[in-house]
Coordinates of C-alpha atoms in Angstrom, one line a residue:
X1 CA -47.4 100.2 146.2
X2 CA -45.9 97.8 144.9
X3 CA -42.8 96.8 146.1
X4 CA -39.8 96.8 143.3
X5 CA -39.3 92.9 143.4
X6 CA -43.0 92.7 142.9
X7 CA -42.9 94.5 139.8
X8 CA -41.3 92.5 137.9
X9 CA -44.3 89.9 137.9
X10 CA -46.5 92.5 136.9
X11 CA -45.9 92.6 132.8
X12 CA -46.2 88.6 132.9
X13 CA -49.6 88.5 134.7
X14 CA -50.5 91.8 132.1
X15 CA -49.3 89.8 129.3
X16 CA -51.2 87.2 129.8
X17 CA -54.8 88.8 130.6
X18 CA -53.9 90.5 127.3
X19 CA -53.8 87.3 125.4
X20 CA -57.2 85.9 127.0
X21 CA -59.0 89.5 126.6
X22 CA -57.6 89.3 123.0
X23 CA -60.7 87.1 121.4
X24 CA -63.1 89.4 123.3
X25 CA -61.6 92.5 121.4
X26 CA -61.2 90.9 118.5
X27 CA -65.1 89.7 118.5
X28 CA -66.1 93.2 119.2
X29 CA -64.1 95.0 116.6
X30 CA -65.8 92.7 114.0
X31 CA -68.9 94.8 114.1
X32 CA -67.1 97.7 112.9
X33 CA -68.2 96.1 109.3
X34 CA -71.8 94.0 108.8
X35 CA -72.8 92.2 105.8
X36 CA -76.6 93.3 106.0
X37 CA -77.1 90.3 103.2
X38 CA -76.2 87.8 105.5
X39 CA -77.3 89.3 108.7
X40 CA -80.6 89.7 106.6
X41 CA -80.5 85.9 105.6
X42 CA -79.7 84.7 109.0
X43 CA -82.9 87.1 110.5
X44 CA -85.1 85.6 108.1
X45 CA -83.9 82.2 108.3
X46 CA -82.5 81.3 111.8
X47 CA -81.7 83.6 114.2
X48 CA -85.3 83.5 115.6
X49 CA -84.9 79.5 116.2
X50 CA -81.6 79.7 117.0
X51 CA -82.1 82.0 119.8
X52 CA -85.4 79.5 120.8
X53 CA -83.1 76.5 120.6
X54 CA -80.4 78.2 123.1
X55 CA -82.8 79.4 125.7
X56 CA -84.9 75.7 125.6
X57 CA -81.7 74.1 125.8
X58 CA -80.3 76.0 129.1
X59 CA -83.1 76.0 130.7
X60 CA -83.9 72.3 129.9
X61 CA -80.4 71.3 130.8
X62 CA -80.9 73.5 134.0
X63 CA -83.6 72.1 135.6
X64 CA -82.6 68.9 134.8
X65 CA -78.5 68.9 136.3
X66 CA -80.2 70.8 139.1
X67 CA -82.7 68.2 139.8
X68 CA -80.7 65.2 139.2
X69 CA -77.2 66.3 140.7
X70 CA -78.8 67.9 143.6
X71 CA -81.0 64.7 144.5
X72 CA -78.2 62.0 143.9
X73 CA -75.7 63.9 146.1
X74 CA -78.3 64.4 148.9
X75 CA -78.6 60.5 148.9
X76 CA -75.0 59.5 148.8
X77 CA -73.6 62.4 151.3
X78 CA -76.5 61.7 153.9
X79 CA -78.2 58.4 153.2
X80 CA -77.6 55.2 153.6
X81 CA -79.0 52.5 151.5
X82 CA -77.5 49.7 149.5
X83 CA -74.9 50.1 147.1
X84 CA -74.4 54.0 148.4
X85 CA -70.5 53.1 149.3
X86 CA -69.6 52.4 145.7
X87 CA -72.7 55.0 144.0
X88 CA -70.8 57.5 145.8
X89 CA -67.7 57.8 143.7
X90 CA -69.2 55.7 140.5
X91 CA -71.8 58.3 139.7
X92 CA -68.7 60.8 138.8
X93 CA -67.9 58.6 136.1
X94 CA -70.1 59.7 133.5
X95 CA -67.4 62.5 133.8
X96 CA -65.1 60.5 131.0
X97 CA -67.8 60.5 128.5
X98 CA -67.0 63.4 126.1
X99 CA -71.1 64.8 125.2
X100 CA -70.7 64.2 121.2
X101 CA -70.1 60.3 121.9
X102 CA -73.1 60.1 124.4
X103 CA -75.0 61.9 122.0
X104 CA -74.2 59.4 119.1
X105 CA -74.3 55.9 121.3
X106 CA -77.7 57.3 122.1
X107 CA -79.3 58.1 118.6
X108 CA -77.9 55.0 117.3
X109 CA -79.2 52.8 120.0
X110 CA -82.8 54.7 120.2
X111 CA -83.3 55.6 116.4
X112 CA -85.9 53.9 114.1
X113 CA -83.2 51.2 112.8
X114 CA -81.4 51.3 116.1
X115 CA -81.6 47.5 118.4
X116 CA -83.9 48.9 121.1
X117 CA -87.0 50.2 118.5
X118 CA -85.8 46.9 116.0
X119 CA -86.3 44.4 119.3
X120 CA -89.4 46.3 120.5
X121 CA -91.1 45.7 116.9
X122 CA -90.3 42.5 116.6
X123 CA -91.7 41.5 120.3
X124 CA -94.9 43.9 119.9
X125 CA -96.1 44.2 116.3
X126 CA -94.3 46.5 113.2
X127 CA -97.1 49.3 114.1
X128 CA -95.7 50.3 117.3
X129 CA -94.2 53.9 117.7
X130 CA -91.6 55.6 119.5
X131 CA -91.4 59.2 120.1
X132 CA -88.4 61.2 117.8
X133 CA -85.4 60.4 119.4
X134 CA -83.1 63.9 117.2
X135 CA -85.9 66.1 119.2
X136 CA -85.2 68.9 121.9
X137 CA -86.0 66.1 124.4
X138 CA -83.5 64.3 123.3
X139 CA -80.5 66.4 123.2
X140 CA -81.7 67.9 126.7
X141 CA -81.3 64.4 128.7
X142 CA -78.0 63.7 126.9
X143 CA -77.0 66.8 128.3
X144 CA -78.1 66.5 131.7
X145 CA -76.4 62.9 131.7
X146 CA -73.1 64.7 130.7
X147 CA -73.3 67.5 132.8
X148 CA -74.9 66.2 135.5
X149 CA -71.8 65.7 137.6
X150 CA -71.0 69.2 137.7
X151 CA -73.4 69.8 140.0
X152 CA -73.4 66.6 141.9
X153 CA -69.9 66.8 142.7
X154 CA -70.1 70.5 144.2
X155 CA -73.3 69.7 146.0
X156 CA -72.3 66.4 147.6
X157 CA -69.2 68.4 148.8
X158 CA -71.0 71.1 150.0
X159 CA -73.4 68.6 151.7
X160 CA -70.6 66.7 153.5
X161 CA -69.2 70.2 154.8
X162 CA -72.3 71.0 156.6
X163 CA -71.0 68.8 159.2
X164 CA -74.0 66.9 161.8
X165 CA -74.6 70.2 163.9
X166 CA -76.4 72.0 161.1
X167 CA -78.9 68.8 160.5
X168 CA -79.0 67.6 163.8
X169 CA -80.4 71.0 165.4
X170 CA -82.9 70.9 162.5
X171 CA -84.1 67.8 163.2
X172 CA -84.0 68.6 167.4
X173 CA -86.2 71.2 166.2
X174 CA -89.1 68.7 164.6
X175 CA -88.0 69.1 160.7
X176 CA -88.6 65.6 158.9
X177 CA -85.5 64.9 156.8
X178 CA -87.1 66.6 153.9
X179 CA -87.9 69.7 155.8
X180 CA -84.3 70.0 156.9
X181 CA -83.4 69.3 153.7
X182 CA -85.5 72.4 152.0
X183 CA -85.1 74.7 154.7
X184 CA -81.3 74.5 156.4
X185 CA -79.4 71.8 154.1
X186 CA -80.3 73.4 150.1
X187 CA -80.0 77.1 151.0
X188 CA -76.5 76.7 152.7
X189 CA -75.4 74.4 149.7
X190 CA -76.7 76.8 147.2
X191 CA -73.5 78.3 146.0
X192 CA -71.7 75.4 145.7
X193 CA -75.0 74.1 143.8
X194 CA -75.2 77.4 141.8
X195 CA -71.3 77.2 141.0
X196 CA -72.1 73.5 139.5
X197 CA -75.1 74.9 137.5
X198 CA -73.2 77.4 135.9
X199 CA -70.5 75.5 134.9
X200 CA -73.2 73.0 133.2
X201 CA -74.6 75.7 131.3
X202 CA -71.5 77.4 129.8
X203 CA -71.0 73.5 128.8
X204 CA -74.3 73.5 127.5
X205 CA -73.9 76.7 125.3
X206 CA -70.2 75.8 124.3
X207 CA -71.3 72.6 122.8
X208 CA -71.2 71.5 119.2
X209 CA -70.8 67.9 119.0
X210 CA -73.9 66.7 120.4
X211 CA -76.3 69.0 118.8
X212 CA -74.2 68.4 115.8
X213 CA -75.2 64.8 116.3
X214 CA -79.4 65.9 117.0
X215 CA -79.3 68.3 114.1
X216 CA -80.3 70.8 116.9
X217 CA -79.1 74.3 115.3
X218 CA -77.5 76.5 118.1
X219 CA -75.1 79.4 118.0
X220 CA -72.3 76.8 118.1
X221 CA -73.5 75.2 115.3
X222 CA -74.5 78.1 113.5
X223 CA -71.0 79.9 114.0
X224 CA -69.4 76.4 112.1
X225 CA -72.5 76.6 109.1
X226 CA -71.7 80.4 108.7
X227 CA -67.7 80.2 108.2
X228 CA -68.2 77.3 106.3
X229 CA -71.2 78.1 104.5
X230 CA -71.1 81.6 103.7
X231 CA -67.5 82.0 103.9
X232 CA -67.7 85.2 106.3
X233 CA -65.5 84.6 108.7
X234 CA -67.0 88.4 110.2
X235 CA -69.9 87.0 110.5
X236 CA -69.2 83.9 112.4
X237 CA -67.6 86.4 114.7
X238 CA -70.8 88.4 114.8
X239 CA -72.4 85.5 116.0
X240 CA -69.7 84.4 118.5
X241 CA -70.7 87.9 120.1
X242 CA -74.1 86.8 120.7
X243 CA -73.3 83.1 122.2
X244 CA -70.6 85.4 124.1
X245 CA -72.9 87.3 125.9
X246 CA -75.0 84.3 126.5
X247 CA -72.3 82.3 128.8
X248 CA -72.1 86.2 130.4
X249 CA -75.5 86.6 131.3
X250 CA -75.1 83.0 132.8
X251 CA -72.1 84.1 134.4
X252 CA -74.0 87.1 135.8
X253 CA -76.7 85.1 137.1
X254 CA -75.0 82.3 138.8
X255 CA -73.2 85.2 140.8
X256 CA -76.7 86.8 141.6
X257 CA -77.8 83.8 142.6
X258 CA -75.4 82.5 145.1
X259 CA -76.6 86.2 147.2
X260 CA -74.8 86.4 150.8
X261 CA -75.1 82.8 151.7
X262 CA -71.8 81.4 153.2
X263 CA -71.1 78.4 153.2
X264 CA -70.8 75.8 156.5
X265 CA -67.3 75.7 158.4
X266 CA -68.2 72.9 160.4
X267 CA -66.0 69.9 160.0
X268 CA -66.6 67.3 157.0
X269 CA -68.7 64.1 158.2
X270 CA -68.0 60.8 156.5
X271 CA -70.8 59.2 157.6
X272 CA -74.7 58.9 157.0
X273 CA -77.2 60.9 159.1
X274 CA -80.7 59.1 157.5
X275 CA -80.5 55.0 157.5
X276 CA -82.9 54.3 154.6
X277 CA -85.1 50.8 154.8
X278 CA -87.8 49.3 153.0
X279 CA -89.1 50.9 149.8
X280 CA -86.8 54.0 150.6
X281 CA -83.9 52.4 150.2
X282 CA -85.0 50.1 147.5
X283 CA -85.8 53.6 145.8
X284 CA -82.7 55.5 146.6
X285 CA -80.9 52.1 144.8
X286 CA -83.3 52.3 141.9
X287 CA -82.6 55.6 141.1
X288 CA -79.0 56.0 141.4
X289 CA -78.5 52.7 139.4
X290 CA -80.4 54.0 136.4
X291 CA -78.7 56.9 136.3
X292 CA -75.2 55.9 136.4
X293 CA -76.9 52.6 133.9
X294 CA -78.2 55.5 131.4
X295 CA -74.9 57.8 131.7
X296 CA -72.0 55.6 131.5
X297 CA -72.6 51.5 131.6
X298 CA -75.1 51.1 128.8
X299 CA -72.9 53.6 126.7
X300 CA -70.2 51.9 127.3
X301 CA -71.3 48.1 126.7
X302 CA -72.5 49.9 123.3
X303 CA -69.4 51.0 122.3
X304 CA -67.3 47.7 123.0
X305 CA -70.2 45.7 120.9
X306 CA -70.2 49.1 118.2
X307 CA -66.0 47.9 118.2
X308 CA -66.0 44.0 118.4
X309 CA -68.7 44.2 114.7
X310 CA -66.9 47.4 113.3
X311 CA -64.5 49.3 114.4
X312 CA -61.6 47.1 115.4
X313 CA -61.5 46.8 111.6
X314 CA -60.5 50.5 111.3
X315 CA -57.0 49.7 113.5
X316 CA -54.5 50.9 110.7
X317 CA -52.2 53.3 110.1
X318 CA -54.7 56.1 109.7
X319 CA -56.0 55.5 113.2
X320 CA -52.6 55.2 114.4
X321 CA -51.6 58.7 112.8
X322 CA -55.0 60.2 113.6
X323 CA -53.6 59.1 117.9
X324 CA -50.3 60.1 117.5
X325 CA -51.5 63.6 116.4
X326 CA -54.2 63.7 119.2
X327 CA -51.7 63.0 121.5
X328 CA -48.8 65.1 120.2
X329 CA -51.3 68.2 120.7
X330 CA -52.5 67.3 124.0
X331 CA -49.2 67.1 125.2
X332 CA -47.5 69.7 123.7
X333 CA -50.8 72.1 125.0
X334 CA -50.4 70.9 128.3
X335 CA -46.6 71.7 128.6
X336 CA -47.6 75.3 127.4
X337 CA -50.4 75.7 129.6
X338 CA -49.0 74.5 132.5
X339 CA -46.1 76.6 132.4
X340 CA -47.7 79.6 131.9
X341 CA -50.4 79.1 134.6
X342 CA -47.1 78.0 136.5
X343 CA -46.1 81.5 136.2
X344 CA -49.5 83.2 137.2
X345 CA -48.9 81.1 140.2
X346 CA -46.0 82.4 141.1
X347 CA -47.2 85.7 140.2
X348 CA -49.9 85.6 142.3
X349 CA -47.7 84.6 145.2
X350 CA -45.2 87.0 145.0
X351 CA -47.1 90.1 144.5
X352 CA -50.3 89.4 146.8
X353 CA -52.0 92.7 145.5
X354 CA -55.6 93.6 144.4
X355 CA -54.3 94.2 140.7
X356 CA -52.4 91.0 140.7
X357 CA -55.7 89.0 141.8
X358 CA -57.8 91.1 139.2
X359 CA -54.9 90.6 136.0
X360 CA -54.8 86.7 137.3
X361 CA -58.7 86.3 137.6
X362 CA -58.8 88.4 134.0
X363 CA -56.5 85.7 132.6
X364 CA -58.7 82.8 133.8
X365 CA -61.8 84.3 132.0
X366 CA -60.8 81.7 129.0
X367 CA -62.5 78.7 130.4
X368 CA -65.7 80.5 129.8
X369 CA -65.1 81.4 126.0
X370 CA -66.0 78.5 123.9
X371 CA -64.1 76.6 121.9
X372 CA -66.2 77.9 118.9
X373 CA -65.8 81.2 119.5
X374 CA -62.3 81.1 120.1
X375 CA -61.2 79.6 116.8
X376 CA -63.8 82.2 115.3
X377 CA -61.4 85.1 117.1
X378 CA -58.5 83.8 116.8
X379 CA -58.5 83.3 113.2
X380 CA -60.0 87.0 112.6
X381 CA -57.1 88.0 113.9
X382 CA -54.3 85.9 112.2
X383 CA -55.9 86.5 109.2
X384 CA -55.9 90.5 109.5
X385 CA -52.1 90.4 110.6
X386 CA -51.7 87.9 107.6
X387 CA -53.2 90.0 105.3
X388 CA -52.0 93.4 106.3
X389 CA -48.3 92.3 107.9
X390 CA -47.2 88.9 107.2
X391 CA -47.9 88.4 102.8
X392 CA -46.8 92.2 102.4
X393 CA -43.4 91.8 104.1
X394 CA -43.2 88.2 102.5
X395 CA -43.5 89.6 99.4
X396 CA -41.2 92.4 99.8
X397 CA -38.2 89.8 101.1
X398 CA -39.0 87.5 97.8
X399 CA -41.2 85.3 100.0
X400 CA -43.9 83.2 98.3
X401 CA -46.5 85.5 99.7
X402 CA -48.5 82.6 102.1
X403 CA -50.3 83.2 105.0
X404 CA -48.4 81.7 107.5
X405 CA -50.8 82.3 111.0
X406 CA -54.0 81.2 109.7
X407 CA -54.6 77.6 109.4
X408 CA -51.3 77.1 111.7
X409 CA -50.5 74.9 114.5
X410 CA -49.7 77.8 116.5
X411 CA -53.3 79.3 116.2
X412 CA -54.9 76.0 117.6
X413 CA -52.0 75.6 120.6
X414 CA -53.4 79.4 121.3
X415 CA -56.4 78.7 121.8
X416 CA -55.8 75.8 123.6
X417 CA -53.8 77.6 126.1
X418 CA -57.0 80.4 126.0
X419 CA -59.2 78.0 126.7
X420 CA -57.7 75.7 129.9
X421 CA -55.8 78.1 131.0
X422 CA -58.2 78.2 134.4
X423 CA -57.9 74.4 134.6
X424 CA -54.2 74.4 135.2
X425 CA -54.0 77.4 137.2
X426 CA -56.5 76.0 139.8
X427 CA -54.5 73.0 141.4
X428 CA -51.2 74.7 140.2
X429 CA -52.0 77.3 143.0
X430 CA -53.6 74.9 145.4
X431 CA -50.3 73.5 145.6
X432 CA -48.2 76.4 145.6
X433 CA -50.6 77.8 148.9
X434 CA -49.6 75.1 150.6
X435 CA -45.5 75.4 150.6
X436 CA -44.7 77.8 153.6
X437 CA -43.2 81.2 152.6
X438 CA -40.6 80.4 155.3
X439 CA -38.9 78.0 153.3
X440 CA -37.8 79.7 150.6
X441 CA -36.5 82.4 153.3
X442 CA -34.4 80.0 154.4
X443 CA -33.0 78.5 151.4
X444 CA -31.8 82.2 150.5
X445 CA -30.4 83.0 154.1
X446 CA -28.4 79.7 152.6
X447 CA -27.4 81.2 149.2
X448 CA -29.4 79.4 147.4
X449 CA -32.0 81.8 145.0
X450 CA -33.6 82.2 141.7
X451 CA -33.4 79.1 139.3
X452 CA -31.9 76.8 141.5
X453 CA -33.9 77.8 144.3
X454 CA -36.9 76.9 141.9
X455 CA -35.6 73.1 141.0
X456 CA -34.3 72.5 144.4
X457 CA -37.5 73.8 146.2
X458 CA -40.5 74.4 144.6
X459 CA -40.4 71.9 141.3
X460 CA -40.2 68.8 144.0
X461 CA -43.1 70.1 146.3
X462 CA -45.2 71.2 143.2
X463 CA -44.7 68.0 141.1
X464 CA -48.4 66.4 142.5
X465 CA -49.9 69.8 141.6
X466 CA -48.3 70.0 138.3
X467 CA -48.9 66.5 136.6
X468 CA -52.7 66.6 138.2
X469 CA -52.7 69.6 136.0
X470 CA -51.2 68.5 133.3
X471 CA -53.3 65.5 133.2
X472 CA -56.4 67.4 133.3
X473 CA -55.4 69.9 130.4
X474 CA -54.1 66.8 128.5
X475 CA -57.4 64.9 128.2
X476 CA -59.5 68.1 128.1
X477 CA -57.8 69.4 124.9
X478 CA -58.1 65.2 123.7
X479 CA -61.8 65.8 124.0
X480 CA -62.2 69.2 122.6
X481 CA -64.3 69.3 119.5
X482 CA -65.3 72.9 118.4
X483 CA -61.6 74.4 118.3
X484 CA -60.1 71.3 116.7
X485 CA -62.5 71.0 114.0
X486 CA -62.2 74.6 112.8
X487 CA -58.4 75.4 113.4
X488 CA -56.5 72.3 112.4
X489 CA -54.2 72.3 109.9
X490 CA -54.1 70.1 106.7
X491 CA -54.0 66.8 107.4
X492 CA -54.4 67.4 111.2
X493 CA -57.3 65.0 111.9
X494 CA -57.5 64.0 115.6
X495 CA -59.8 61.4 117.2
X496 CA -62.4 64.1 118.2
X497 CA -62.4 65.0 114.2
X498 CA -63.0 61.4 113.4
X499 CA -65.8 60.9 115.3
X500 CA -67.5 63.9 113.8
X501 CA -66.9 62.9 110.7
X502 CA -68.3 59.5 111.6
X503 CA -71.0 60.2 112.9
X504 CA -71.8 63.1 110.2
X505 CA -72.4 60.0 108.1
X506 CA -74.5 58.0 110.5
X507 CA -71.3 55.6 111.2
X508 CA -71.6 54.7 114.4
X509 CA -70.1 51.8 114.6
X510 CA -67.1 53.4 113.0
X511 CA -67.1 55.6 115.4
X512 CA -66.6 53.9 118.2
X513 CA -63.1 52.8 117.8
X514 CA -61.7 56.4 118.6
X515 CA -65.2 57.2 121.7
X516 CA -63.8 54.2 123.7
X517 CA -60.5 55.5 123.2
X518 CA -61.2 59.2 124.6
X519 CA -63.4 57.8 127.1
X520 CA -60.7 55.5 128.8
X521 CA -58.0 58.1 128.6
X522 CA -61.2 60.8 130.2
X523 CA -60.9 58.1 133.2
X524 CA -57.8 59.5 134.3
X525 CA -58.7 62.7 135.5
X526 CA -61.9 61.3 136.9
X527 CA -60.2 58.6 139.0
X528 CA -57.7 62.2 140.2
X529 CA -60.9 63.5 141.0
X530 CA -62.4 60.9 142.7
X531 CA -59.7 60.4 145.1
X532 CA -59.4 64.3 145.8
X533 CA -62.8 64.0 146.7
X534 CA -61.9 61.0 149.1
X535 CA -58.9 63.0 150.8
X536 CA -61.2 65.8 151.7
X537 CA -63.7 63.4 153.7
X538 CA -61.0 61.6 154.9

């Protein structure tokens, strides 16, 4: 039974959880009326291909990020080879590149008219033929290069946390390093690897920009085309339900795959266990350098070349307006999201019950919801409210009788709040857990309570976590494409929307300027991640 002082926190947590669950309820309610003509057309022309493409993409990216992330994590955390110390953190830098940016750089470089194929034809003759860039393999490679850091970061931390005891015990039993990896290190690290894999697969299912560049149809692109092609918000919502089902399958599979394995609790290790030499050391350095070059160095160099060739001429008043819109949306969304996340963190602290824990868990489910799905659900709900309440009320009061919620800035900010609430909640909950309850009790005994207690005690101690949470949300909002593209008010184009427009027309060089801006801003949270990782090891 909750204490009376704890009960006041439940309405806040329940309201936030209901807000997050609202899109799910709206999507489920969309099935009350099915447009048979549209669904018949979808089934005959698109749906089987969408399902096949989605399954292929999930399997390909899942295998790719696991192999890439685990192998790099093993090398940088347990082996000593030339360049390991700087590659250890450099391999996290691809976090800063949005998937749609790497996609158009990949296509622009390797397409038939791109610099690579043009140079090869000059050197080897015009009869040289290359595999098609805009293919299933191409989009899988790009998404693997973008999303492998999820697995790399978590697997690396898991390997470092295993300490020396487990692997040295395996070595004393006669196991080679390869056998120790398969039989000891990998099974113990699997919960962390599974969590990273789940994040990568959810991002794959939610991706809209990269698959659009490759003309590779998935449920995310089908939702957009159904909305703007058939003008059927209901059918788009029903497609979003199928996408949500795929996301839930990924989450369920990840939890089942974790099993009952418990992570190691030994003291973290900072030094390497295996010193590589000769060809092995060369191969390890070459593998890490190859991934780093393909995922970060080459794309950044190509963006700089395009910027100098064409992008710099787009630095005009229109581009400044794009930056202002982007920064305004990011800052406002970060402020709202951090404030709500802070309320949730305090609710969990003040009422540490199972019910509160479950409620806060539901409120953090939004990160698993793709942006396109959120956009459809919120717009469907706001469209119903406009038609059933706002427009009749406005007409009755003598107003213009126009929709106020549909296509509003508030609708877009609501999508950001639901999508990125979990991103802000993590750092805030961690920071709040470090503040001992005795400090608050001592302050109350001195007559300081309520709002003054928050301002004098909690806020100064929480400021690092607040800034980290705000930074993470800010950058995620800047890079978010599907929700912004579908829900932005008229005239509210952002850098991500500009990239989509330019890449849709094949204007790779003109997309370089907003892409470089997003990448440079995206480096900020990556630096925060690197510093936190270094602090854990130290």
